[in-house]
Amino acid sequence: MKPIAVLGAGLAGLTAARELRRRGLPVIVFEAGESVGGMASSFKDADGFTYDVGAHFISNRLARELGAEAICRTVPHYGEAVLVGERSRSYPFGLLAEPRFLAGAVAGKLARRKIENAEDWFRSTYGDALAEAVAIPLAEAWSGAKAEALSPAVGEKLSAGVLKTLYLKAASRVTGRAVCNGYSHEVPESASVYHVYPEGGISRLLEPTVAEVAESIRLRSPVEKIIVENDRVVAVRSMGETIPVSAAISTAPVDVLPKLIEGSNALSTLSAFRYRPMVFVNLRFSGRHLLPDTMLWVPDRSKPFFRLTEAPYSMPWLAPEGKTLITADIGCSLGDEIWTMSEADLAARCLEGMCAIDPTLRDRYLGSGGVVRARTAYPVYLLAYEEARRRFAQSTGIEGLISIGRNGEFGHILMEDIYWRTLRQAAAIAAYVGEPAVEPSARAAWSPAAPAASVSGPALSPPSLSVLDGPSPQ
């Protein structure tokens, strides 16, 4: 049997390869970089601060599925807050305790507003007051587009209802663990599903998977073309070599995928899909618990960032004793002022913004911890291509081609959902290639189910040198 090509050796690609190999199918994993893991990697500097490449929300359930539960620490607390004016409020109940927000939310539900775009969705779901003060400014800062130009589908990424949130928050207090709330939509969350973090860094999470599929991985081997004949994948080209394959699984950003296809223009509409570039600025401080909670959302657009995260608030081992790290998220465009700004200037701008919130941070500041620039941080759900996005979620339109992972599905999905969705897609592709008695011309066109080496490799570069791009990061 011809092998199945997997493009990218991040969580999705490695999970797909492992599942297909377990089913007895031949696989080749093509990884453009020098190591596997994609965004599942971290860097520890000489001063003992640990920086994750990308945000990671790992549940004990995912760690168990990946065979890494034994090396994971339990995260005792995780919470979010929102800065409204000069006060922070816990999310979501602190916001609902504000009379104007609560009254607006009730009025929004009763209004039965026609929902045509994201702005309508926010106003209907949260009410005008909360939508205008919090939801809309954050959505626009995060996406780089006006809420009226965004699809209502942006709401699909938000957490569960109030009653379930109450239950999970209460479970977190009782158990002393950071119970997951809104981080998995594919399988149910409960009091027994909580956040963990691997000893020794995020890259260790994938070590058991890599051990299973190591012989199938080709490093420094980008796929230049996916060759299609009669709207069916027949081969891939890598490093100048054309390799016949029975199917191809891509983790590349969807706007890159059409450029890889040779022999079909079925995916040409995907070239218009947009990802939001982000700059993540890490600042080091003395002390701990400097933010109101682990994550602070900042809707105030006079600030350079829309979110601050103090990871050591929840995971103290990520910073030396008595010190902490705060990461500022800034949305931008490729080549603009923010994207091209120096590390020193970005740190200075973020420090000023943070000190406007809490002036005591200036005396605690220990210096910059580096900058990470991500070209494809988040998919932008524009109304202009919403219909095409929904079609793509059902099928690539090319037989034997599947697109998986955060970038490949063009979806607001986190690690555990990536895992479960990838298992489902791998099962479907296995069924597709597992019919040797059927002539290719007689096969029904396959489409994916609708949504319902060393891991770390050589020493990582400091975060200030990291520019994430293409299929390699995830």
Short mmCIF file of C-alpha atoms in Angstrom, two decimals:
data_model
loop_
_atom_site.label_atom_id
_atom_site.label_comp_id
_atom_site.label_asym_id
_atom_site.label_seq_id
_atom_site.Cartn_x
_atom_site.Cartn_y
_atom_site.Cartn_z
CA MET A 1 0.00 0.00 0.00
CA LYS A 2 1.22 3.51 -0.76
CA PRO A 3 2.02 5.52 2.37
CA ILE A 4 -0.16 8.30 3.75
CA ALA A 5 1.66 11.65 3.80
CA VAL A 6 1.37 13.79 6.93
CA LEU A 7 2.51 17.40 6.55
CA GLY A 8 3.77 18.77 9.86
CA ALA A 9 4.94 17.12 13.08
CA GLY A 10 3.04 19.08 15.71
CA LEU A 11 0.36 17.66 17.99
CA ALA A 12 -2.14 17.06 15.17
CA GLY A 13 0.33 15.55 12.70
CA LEU A 14 1.95 13.25 15.25
CA THR A 15 -1.43 12.14 16.62
CA ALA A 16 -2.65 11.32 13.11
CA ALA A 17 0.54 9.38 12.33
CA ARG A 18 0.32 7.39 15.55
CA GLU A 19 -3.34 6.49 14.98
CA LEU A 20 -2.75 5.41 11.37
CA ARG A 21 0.28 3.31 12.32
CA ARG A 22 -1.75 1.62 15.05
CA ARG A 23 -4.22 0.68 12.33
CA GLY A 24 -1.40 -0.94 10.36
CA LEU A 25 -1.14 1.77 7.70
CA PRO A 26 2.17 3.10 6.33
CA VAL A 27 2.85 6.77 7.09
CA ILE A 28 5.50 9.36 6.24
CA VAL A 29 5.57 12.52 8.39
CA PHE A 30 7.19 15.44 6.57
CA GLU A 31 8.50 18.12 8.95
CA ALA A 32 10.07 21.27 7.53
CA GLY A 33 11.97 22.10 10.73
CA GLU A 34 14.89 20.50 12.49
CA SER A 35 12.78 19.10 15.31
CA VAL A 36 9.24 17.93 15.94
CA GLY A 37 6.60 19.24 18.31
CA GLY A 38 5.71 22.51 16.61
CA MET A 39 4.31 24.88 19.21
CA ALA A 40 4.59 22.20 21.89
CA SER A 41 7.98 23.51 22.94
CA SER A 42 9.41 25.82 25.56
CA PHE A 43 12.61 27.68 26.37
CA LYS A 44 14.25 28.18 29.76
CA ASP A 45 16.66 31.10 30.04
CA ALA A 46 19.81 31.35 32.14
CA ASP A 47 17.89 33.08 34.94
CA GLY A 48 15.41 30.21 35.35
CA PHE A 49 12.36 31.70 33.57
CA THR A 50 10.43 29.29 31.31
CA TYR A 51 8.71 30.54 28.15
CA ASP A 52 6.20 28.44 26.26
CA VAL A 53 6.03 28.80 22.49
CA GLY A 54 2.30 29.33 22.21
CA ALA A 55 -0.45 29.03 24.80
CA HIS A 56 -1.07 25.56 26.17
CA PHE A 57 -4.09 24.32 28.10
CA ILE A 58 -3.40 20.67 28.89
CA SER A 59 -5.93 18.53 30.71
CA ASN A 60 -5.11 15.42 32.69
CA ARG A 61 -7.35 13.56 30.23
CA LEU A 62 -5.22 14.67 27.25
CA ALA A 63 -1.99 13.86 29.12
CA ARG A 64 -3.36 10.37 29.83
CA GLU A 65 -4.32 9.85 26.19
CA LEU A 66 -0.83 10.86 25.10
CA GLY A 67 0.84 8.57 27.66
CA ALA A 68 2.36 11.50 29.57
CA GLU A 69 0.14 11.64 32.67
CA ALA A 70 2.88 10.33 34.98
CA ILE A 71 5.18 13.28 34.28
CA CYS A 72 2.54 16.00 34.71
CA ARG A 73 1.99 18.31 37.68
CA THR A 74 -1.50 19.34 38.72
CA VAL A 75 -2.27 23.03 38.24
CA PRO A 76 -3.97 24.16 41.48
CA HIS A 77 -5.63 27.33 40.18
CA TYR A 78 -6.57 29.08 36.96
CA GLY A 79 -8.82 32.09 36.55
CA GLU A 80 -9.57 35.05 34.31
CA ALA A 81 -10.45 38.66 35.03
CA VAL A 82 -11.49 41.64 32.92
CA LEU A 83 -10.35 45.23 33.40
CA VAL A 84 -13.33 47.56 33.13
CA GLY A 85 -12.40 51.17 33.72
CA GLU A 86 -9.94 51.13 36.61
CA ARG A 87 -11.34 48.02 38.29
CA SER A 88 -10.89 44.34 37.48
CA ARG A 89 -13.78 41.92 37.67
CA SER A 90 -13.65 38.15 37.66
CA TYR A 91 -14.90 36.38 34.55
CA PRO A 92 -17.74 35.65 34.23
CA PHE A 93 -19.44 36.21 37.59
CA GLY A 94 -17.76 39.46 38.58
CA LEU A 95 -19.03 40.97 35.35
CA LEU A 96 -22.55 39.67 35.92
CA ALA A 97 -22.51 41.22 39.41
CA GLU A 98 -22.39 44.65 37.75
CA PRO A 99 -26.07 45.79 37.63
CA ARG A 100 -25.81 47.48 34.21
CA PHE A 101 -24.20 44.40 32.69
CA LEU A 102 -26.72 41.99 34.21
CA ALA A 103 -29.69 44.13 33.19
CA GLY A 104 -28.28 44.51 29.69
CA ALA A 105 -27.74 40.75 29.35
CA VAL A 106 -31.35 40.05 30.33
CA ALA A 107 -32.61 42.72 27.91
CA GLY A 108 -30.43 41.30 25.13
CA LYS A 109 -31.92 37.84 25.57
CA LEU A 110 -35.46 39.20 25.53
CA ALA A 111 -34.91 41.40 22.47
CA ARG A 112 -34.62 38.42 20.08
CA ARG A 113 -32.30 40.41 17.84
CA LYS A 114 -31.69 39.21 14.30
CA ILE A 115 -28.11 37.93 14.23
CA GLU A 116 -26.23 38.64 11.02
CA ASN A 117 -22.70 39.30 12.29
CA ALA A 118 -20.52 39.08 15.39
CA GLU A 119 -21.66 42.44 16.71
CA ASP A 120 -25.27 41.24 16.67
CA TRP A 121 -24.21 38.01 18.39
CA PHE A 122 -22.37 39.84 21.20
CA ARG A 123 -25.24 42.26 21.79
CA SER A 124 -27.80 39.46 21.81
CA THR A 125 -25.74 37.20 24.08
CA TYR A 126 -24.30 39.74 26.54
CA GLY A 127 -26.52 42.81 26.15
CA ASP A 128 -25.49 46.20 24.78
CA ALA A 129 -23.60 47.41 27.87
CA LEU A 130 -21.30 44.40 28.23
CA ALA A 131 -20.89 44.04 24.46
CA GLU A 132 -19.80 47.68 24.07
CA ALA A 133 -17.56 47.79 27.14
CA VAL A 134 -15.90 44.37 26.87
CA ALA A 135 -16.81 41.87 24.16
CA ILE A 136 -16.69 44.01 21.03
CA PRO A 137 -13.42 45.87 21.86
CA LEU A 138 -11.71 42.58 22.69
CA ALA A 139 -12.96 40.83 19.55
CA GLU A 140 -11.81 43.71 17.36
CA ALA A 141 -8.38 43.94 19.01
CA TRP A 142 -7.91 40.19 18.75
CA SER A 143 -9.10 39.85 15.13
CA GLY A 144 -8.04 43.17 13.62
CA ALA A 145 -11.51 43.56 12.07
CA LYS A 146 -14.69 45.38 13.00
CA ALA A 147 -17.23 43.20 14.81
CA GLU A 148 -19.81 43.95 12.11
CA ALA A 149 -17.45 42.38 9.55
CA LEU A 150 -16.99 39.19 11.57
CA SER A 151 -19.14 36.06 11.45
CA PRO A 152 -21.38 35.20 14.43
CA ALA A 153 -19.40 31.95 14.51
CA VAL A 154 -16.79 33.71 16.68
CA GLY A 155 -19.15 32.85 19.54
CA GLU A 156 -18.56 29.13 18.96
CA LYS A 157 -15.23 29.34 20.79
CA LEU A 158 -16.71 30.67 24.03
CA SER A 159 -17.30 28.60 27.15
CA ALA A 160 -20.41 26.81 28.35
CA GLY A 161 -23.49 28.29 29.98
CA VAL A 162 -23.78 29.87 33.40
CA LEU A 163 -25.02 26.77 35.25
CA LYS A 164 -22.22 24.58 33.96
CA THR A 165 -19.66 27.30 34.71
CA LEU A 166 -20.98 27.57 38.27
CA TYR A 167 -20.64 23.81 38.70
CA LEU A 168 -17.10 23.69 37.33
CA LYS A 169 -15.97 26.74 39.33
CA ALA A 170 -17.36 25.16 42.51
CA ALA A 171 -15.61 21.87 41.68
CA SER A 172 -12.33 23.74 41.30
CA ARG A 173 -12.66 25.24 44.78
CA VAL A 174 -13.60 21.93 46.39
CA THR A 175 -10.90 19.84 44.71
CA GLY A 176 -8.08 22.41 44.83
CA ARG A 177 -7.43 21.81 41.13
CA ALA A 178 -7.86 24.06 38.10
CA VAL A 179 -10.90 22.30 36.65
CA CYS A 180 -11.17 22.86 32.89
CA ASN A 181 -14.03 25.11 31.83
CA GLY A 182 -14.55 25.77 28.14
CA TYR A 183 -11.36 24.15 26.86
CA SER A 184 -12.93 21.06 25.31
CA HIS A 185 -16.07 20.99 23.20
CA GLU A 186 -15.53 17.57 21.61
CA VAL A 187 -15.85 15.58 24.84
CA PRO A 188 -17.64 16.61 28.06
CA GLU A 189 -15.84 18.52 30.80
CA SER A 190 -16.41 17.59 34.44
CA ALA A 191 -14.91 17.97 37.89
CA SER A 192 -12.47 15.16 37.06
CA VAL A 193 -10.94 17.01 34.08
CA TYR A 194 -8.37 19.57 35.20
CA HIS A 195 -5.30 21.45 34.00
CA VAL A 196 -1.83 19.89 34.25
CA TYR A 197 1.69 20.76 33.05
CA PRO A 198 4.55 18.36 32.18
CA GLU A 199 7.67 18.28 34.34
CA GLY A 200 10.58 19.61 32.32
CA GLY A 201 8.53 21.64 29.84
CA ILE A 202 5.72 21.36 27.37
CA SER A 203 7.76 19.43 24.81
CA ARG A 204 7.76 16.34 27.01
CA LEU A 205 4.02 15.93 26.42
CA LEU A 206 4.65 14.45 22.98
CA GLU A 207 7.60 12.21 23.82
CA PRO A 208 5.55 8.95 24.02
CA THR A 209 3.89 9.72 20.68
CA VAL A 210 7.21 10.52 19.03
CA ALA A 211 8.65 7.23 20.31
CA GLU A 212 5.89 5.36 18.47
CA VAL A 213 6.26 7.13 15.13
CA ALA A 214 9.94 8.17 15.09
CA GLU A 215 10.87 5.94 12.16
CA SER A 216 8.15 7.57 10.03
CA ILE A 217 9.40 11.14 10.54
CA ARG A 218 11.51 13.01 7.98
CA LEU A 219 12.99 16.20 9.42
CA ARG A 220 14.08 19.15 7.27
CA SER A 221 11.72 17.83 4.60
CA PRO A 222 9.12 20.41 3.61
CA VAL A 223 6.42 19.29 1.19
CA GLU A 224 6.63 21.51 -1.88
CA LYS A 225 3.59 20.13 -3.68
CA ILE A 226 0.60 17.86 -3.13
CA ILE A 227 -0.04 16.35 -6.55
CA VAL A 228 -3.69 15.88 -7.54
CA GLU A 229 -5.09 14.04 -10.55
CA ASN A 230 -8.82 13.98 -11.31
CA ASP A 231 -9.46 15.71 -7.96
CA ARG A 232 -7.70 12.93 -6.07
CA VAL A 233 -4.36 13.01 -4.22
CA VAL A 234 -1.81 10.75 -5.88
CA ALA A 235 1.61 11.97 -4.69
CA VAL A 236 3.61 14.58 -2.81
CA ARG A 237 6.87 16.27 -3.76
CA SER A 238 9.48 16.89 -1.07
CA MET A 239 13.09 17.96 -1.53
CA GLY A 240 12.68 17.43 -5.25
CA GLU A 241 11.49 13.82 -4.84
CA THR A 242 8.00 12.78 -6.01
CA ILE A 243 6.53 10.16 -3.67
CA PRO A 244 3.31 8.29 -4.59
CA VAL A 245 0.84 8.36 -1.68
CA SER A 246 -2.63 7.03 -1.00
CA ALA A 247 -3.73 10.18 0.87
CA ALA A 248 -2.37 13.39 2.36
CA ILE A 249 -3.02 14.97 5.75
CA SER A 250 -2.03 18.63 6.01
CA THR A 251 -1.53 20.81 9.09
CA ALA A 252 -0.52 23.84 7.02
CA PRO A 253 -2.43 27.12 7.42
CA VAL A 254 -5.39 26.97 5.05
CA ASP A 255 -4.31 30.05 3.10
CA VAL A 256 -1.03 28.23 2.33
CA LEU A 257 -2.70 24.96 1.30
CA PRO A 258 -3.84 26.15 -2.18
CA LYS A 259 -0.22 26.99 -3.02
CA LEU A 260 0.76 23.40 -2.25
CA ILE A 261 -1.84 21.86 -4.56
CA GLU A 262 -0.73 20.94 -8.07
CA GLY A 263 -3.38 19.75 -10.51
CA SER A 264 -6.52 21.34 -9.03
CA ASN A 265 -7.90 24.77 -8.18
CA ALA A 266 -10.59 23.36 -5.86
CA LEU A 267 -9.07 25.17 -2.87
CA SER A 268 -8.36 28.53 -4.52
CA THR A 269 -10.94 30.33 -2.35
CA LEU A 270 -8.89 29.51 0.74
CA SER A 271 -6.18 31.96 -0.36
CA ALA A 272 -8.40 34.80 0.88
CA PHE A 273 -8.66 33.40 4.43
CA ARG A 274 -6.85 35.52 7.00
CA TYR A 275 -4.92 34.76 10.15
CA ARG A 276 -4.20 37.44 12.75
CA PRO A 277 -0.49 37.96 13.44
CA MET A 278 0.43 38.52 17.08
CA VAL A 279 3.40 39.77 19.04
CA PHE A 280 3.83 38.30 22.53
CA VAL A 281 6.02 40.42 24.80
CA ASN A 282 7.42 38.80 27.95
CA LEU A 283 8.33 41.01 30.92
CA ARG A 284 9.97 39.82 34.15
CA PHE A 285 9.10 41.15 37.61
CA SER A 286 9.89 40.55 41.25
CA GLY A 287 7.03 39.17 43.34
CA ARG A 288 4.08 36.95 42.50
CA HIS A 289 0.34 37.38 41.87
CA LEU A 290 0.79 40.82 40.36
CA LEU A 291 -2.29 40.49 38.16
CA PRO A 292 -5.81 40.03 39.61
CA ASP A 293 -5.76 36.46 38.23
CA THR A 294 -3.80 34.27 35.83
CA MET A 295 -5.22 36.09 32.81
CA LEU A 296 -6.39 39.69 32.59
CA TRP A 297 -8.40 40.84 29.57
CA VAL A 298 -7.93 44.53 28.73
CA PRO A 299 -10.69 45.99 26.50
CA ASP A 300 -9.30 49.54 26.88
CA ARG A 301 -7.89 50.30 23.45
CA SER A 302 -5.61 53.05 24.80
CA LYS A 303 -3.43 50.18 26.03
CA PRO A 304 -1.09 48.51 23.52
CA PHE A 305 -2.20 44.99 24.52
CA PHE A 306 -5.58 43.32 24.86
CA ARG A 307 -4.52 40.55 27.24
CA LEU A 308 -1.98 40.01 30.02
CA THR A 309 -1.07 36.56 31.32
CA GLU A 310 0.90 35.76 34.46
CA ALA A 311 1.53 32.05 33.95
CA PRO A 312 3.48 31.60 37.25
CA TYR A 313 0.29 32.71 39.05
CA SER A 314 -1.04 29.22 38.25
CA MET A 315 2.24 27.38 37.62
CA PRO A 316 4.84 28.81 40.01
CA TRP A 317 7.57 26.51 38.71
CA LEU A 318 7.75 28.55 35.46
CA ALA A 319 9.67 31.33 37.24
CA PRO A 320 12.35 31.45 39.97
CA GLU A 321 11.26 31.81 43.58
CA GLY A 322 9.95 35.29 44.33
CA LYS A 323 9.78 36.29 40.65
CA THR A 324 7.19 36.15 37.90
CA LEU A 325 6.63 36.61 34.20
CA ILE A 326 3.83 38.58 32.51
CA THR A 327 3.11 38.13 28.80
CA ALA A 328 1.38 40.89 26.84
CA ASP A 329 -0.57 39.96 23.68
CA ILE A 330 -0.59 42.56 20.90
CA GLY A 331 -2.48 42.14 17.63
CA CYS A 332 -0.78 43.51 14.53
CA SER A 333 -0.25 43.08 10.79
CA LEU A 334 2.81 41.74 9.01
CA GLY A 335 5.29 44.55 8.43
CA ASP A 336 3.48 47.19 10.50
CA GLU A 337 4.97 49.26 13.33
CA ILE A 338 4.32 46.63 16.01
CA TRP A 339 5.60 43.71 13.93
CA THR A 340 8.87 45.49 13.11
CA MET A 341 9.41 47.22 16.47
CA SER A 342 12.52 46.30 18.44
CA GLU A 343 12.34 44.15 21.55
CA ALA A 344 13.42 47.07 23.74
CA ASP A 345 10.74 49.41 22.36
CA LEU A 346 8.03 46.75 22.65
CA ALA A 347 9.02 46.08 26.27
CA ALA A 348 9.00 49.80 27.08
CA ARG A 349 5.57 50.30 25.50
CA CYS A 350 4.07 47.33 27.33
CA LEU A 351 5.62 48.37 30.65
CA GLU A 352 4.03 51.80 30.32
CA GLY A 353 0.66 50.19 29.62
CA MET A 354 1.01 47.87 32.61
CA CYS A 355 2.07 50.70 34.93
CA ALA A 356 -1.01 52.66 33.90
CA ILE A 357 -2.97 49.77 35.39
CA ASP A 358 -0.71 49.21 38.41
CA PRO A 359 2.01 51.85 39.05
CA THR A 360 3.82 49.58 41.52
CA LEU A 361 4.95 47.36 38.65
CA ARG A 362 7.62 49.89 37.64
CA ASP A 363 9.65 49.30 40.80
CA ARG A 364 9.27 45.54 40.38
CA TYR A 365 10.40 45.42 36.75
CA LEU A 366 13.43 43.18 36.11
CA GLY A 367 13.72 43.54 32.34
CA SER A 368 12.50 42.00 29.12
CA GLY A 369 12.10 38.25 28.78
CA GLY A 370 12.01 38.30 25.00
CA VAL A 371 9.48 38.59 22.20
CA VAL A 372 7.68 35.94 20.14
CA ARG A 373 6.18 36.92 16.78
CA ALA A 374 3.49 34.60 15.41
CA ARG A 375 2.35 35.02 11.80
CA THR A 376 -0.70 32.75 12.14
CA ALA A 377 -1.79 33.25 15.73
CA TYR A 378 -5.58 33.16 15.26
CA PRO A 379 -7.98 32.53 12.36
CA VAL A 380 -10.17 35.53 11.51
CA TYR A 381 -13.79 34.59 10.80
CA LEU A 382 -14.70 37.25 8.26
CA LEU A 383 -18.26 37.34 6.93
CA ALA A 384 -16.80 37.76 3.46
CA TYR A 385 -15.77 34.10 3.34
CA GLU A 386 -18.02 32.54 5.98
CA GLU A 387 -19.86 30.35 3.47
CA ALA A 388 -16.56 29.06 2.07
CA ARG A 389 -15.29 28.44 5.61
CA ARG A 390 -18.31 26.29 6.43
CA ARG A 391 -17.92 24.30 3.21
CA PHE A 392 -14.28 23.70 4.00
CA ALA A 393 -15.23 22.47 7.49
CA GLN A 394 -17.20 19.69 5.77
CA SER A 395 -14.76 18.73 3.02
CA THR A 396 -11.60 19.89 1.27
CA GLY A 397 -13.24 19.04 -2.06
CA ILE A 398 -10.27 16.85 -3.03
CA GLU A 399 -10.50 13.11 -2.52
CA GLY A 400 -7.90 11.77 -0.12
CA LEU A 401 -6.94 15.20 1.25
CA ILE A 402 -7.64 16.16 4.84
CA SER A 403 -6.69 19.33 6.72
CA ILE A 404 -6.27 19.03 10.50
CA GLY A 405 -5.02 20.93 13.53
CA ARG A 406 -5.51 24.51 14.66
CA ASN A 407 -4.13 26.04 11.48
CA GLY A 408 -5.33 23.29 9.18
CA GLU A 409 -8.94 23.44 10.34
CA PHE A 410 -8.98 27.25 10.47
CA GLY A 411 -10.70 26.95 13.82
CA HIS A 412 -10.65 28.31 17.35
CA ILE A 413 -9.70 24.96 18.84
CA LEU A 414 -7.36 24.14 21.70
CA MET A 415 -5.13 21.16 22.34
CA GLU A 416 -7.59 18.56 23.59
CA ASP A 417 -10.12 19.28 20.85
CA ILE A 418 -7.32 19.05 18.28
CA TYR A 419 -6.51 15.61 19.62
CA TRP A 420 -10.06 14.21 19.54
CA ARG A 421 -10.87 15.71 16.16
CA THR A 422 -7.64 14.35 14.72
CA LEU A 423 -8.48 10.84 15.93
CA ARG A 424 -11.84 11.06 14.18
CA GLN A 425 -10.30 12.32 10.97
CA ALA A 426 -7.59 9.66 11.04
CA ALA A 427 -10.25 6.97 11.37
CA ALA A 428 -12.05 8.39 8.33
CA ILE A 429 -8.90 8.51 6.19
CA ALA A 430 -8.05 4.95 7.30
CA ALA A 431 -11.44 3.81 6.04
CA TYR A 432 -10.78 5.62 2.77
CA VAL A 433 -7.41 4.01 2.04
CA GLY A 434 -8.38 0.64 3.51
CA GLU A 435 -10.39 -0.54 0.45
CA PRO A 436 -7.78 -2.09 -1.85
CA ALA A 437 -10.33 -4.20 -3.69
CA VAL A 438 -12.22 -1.16 -4.94
CA GLU A 439 -11.00 0.59 -8.07
CA PRO A 440 -10.05 4.23 -7.40
CA SER A 441 -12.53 5.46 -10.00
CA ALA A 442 -15.35 3.65 -8.17
CA ARG A 443 -14.59 5.15 -4.78
CA ALA A 444 -17.04 7.63 -3.35
CA ALA A 445 -15.39 10.98 -2.70
CA TRP A 446 -14.23 11.03 0.88
CA SER A 447 -14.78 14.06 3.12
CA PRO A 448 -13.87 14.52 6.79
CA ALA A 449 -16.46 14.25 9.52
CA ALA A 450 -18.11 17.51 10.42
CA PRO A 451 -16.80 19.14 13.61
CA ALA A 452 -19.24 18.28 16.65
CA ALA A 453 12.62 12.12 16.71
CA SER A 454 13.26 14.22 19.84
CA VAL A 455 10.37 16.50 20.63
CA SER A 456 12.53 19.45 21.41
CA GLY A 457 15.38 18.69 19.03
CA PRO A 458 18.46 20.93 19.25
CA ALA A 459 18.65 23.76 21.77
CA LEU A 460 15.90 26.29 21.15
CA SER A 461 16.67 29.88 20.27
CA PRO A 462 15.67 32.56 22.79
CA PRO A 463 12.09 33.79 22.34
CA SER A 464 13.28 37.09 20.85
CA LEU A 465 14.50 35.16 17.81
CA SER A 466 11.37 33.07 17.30
CA VAL A 467 9.12 33.84 14.32
CA LEU A 468 6.39 31.22 13.95
CA ASP A 469 5.18 30.55 10.43
CA GLY A 470 3.63 27.91 8.21
CA PRO A 471 2.82 24.32 9.15
CA SER A 472 5.73 23.84 11.47
CA PRO A 473 4.40 25.70 14.55
CA GLN A 474 1.27 23.57 14.98
#
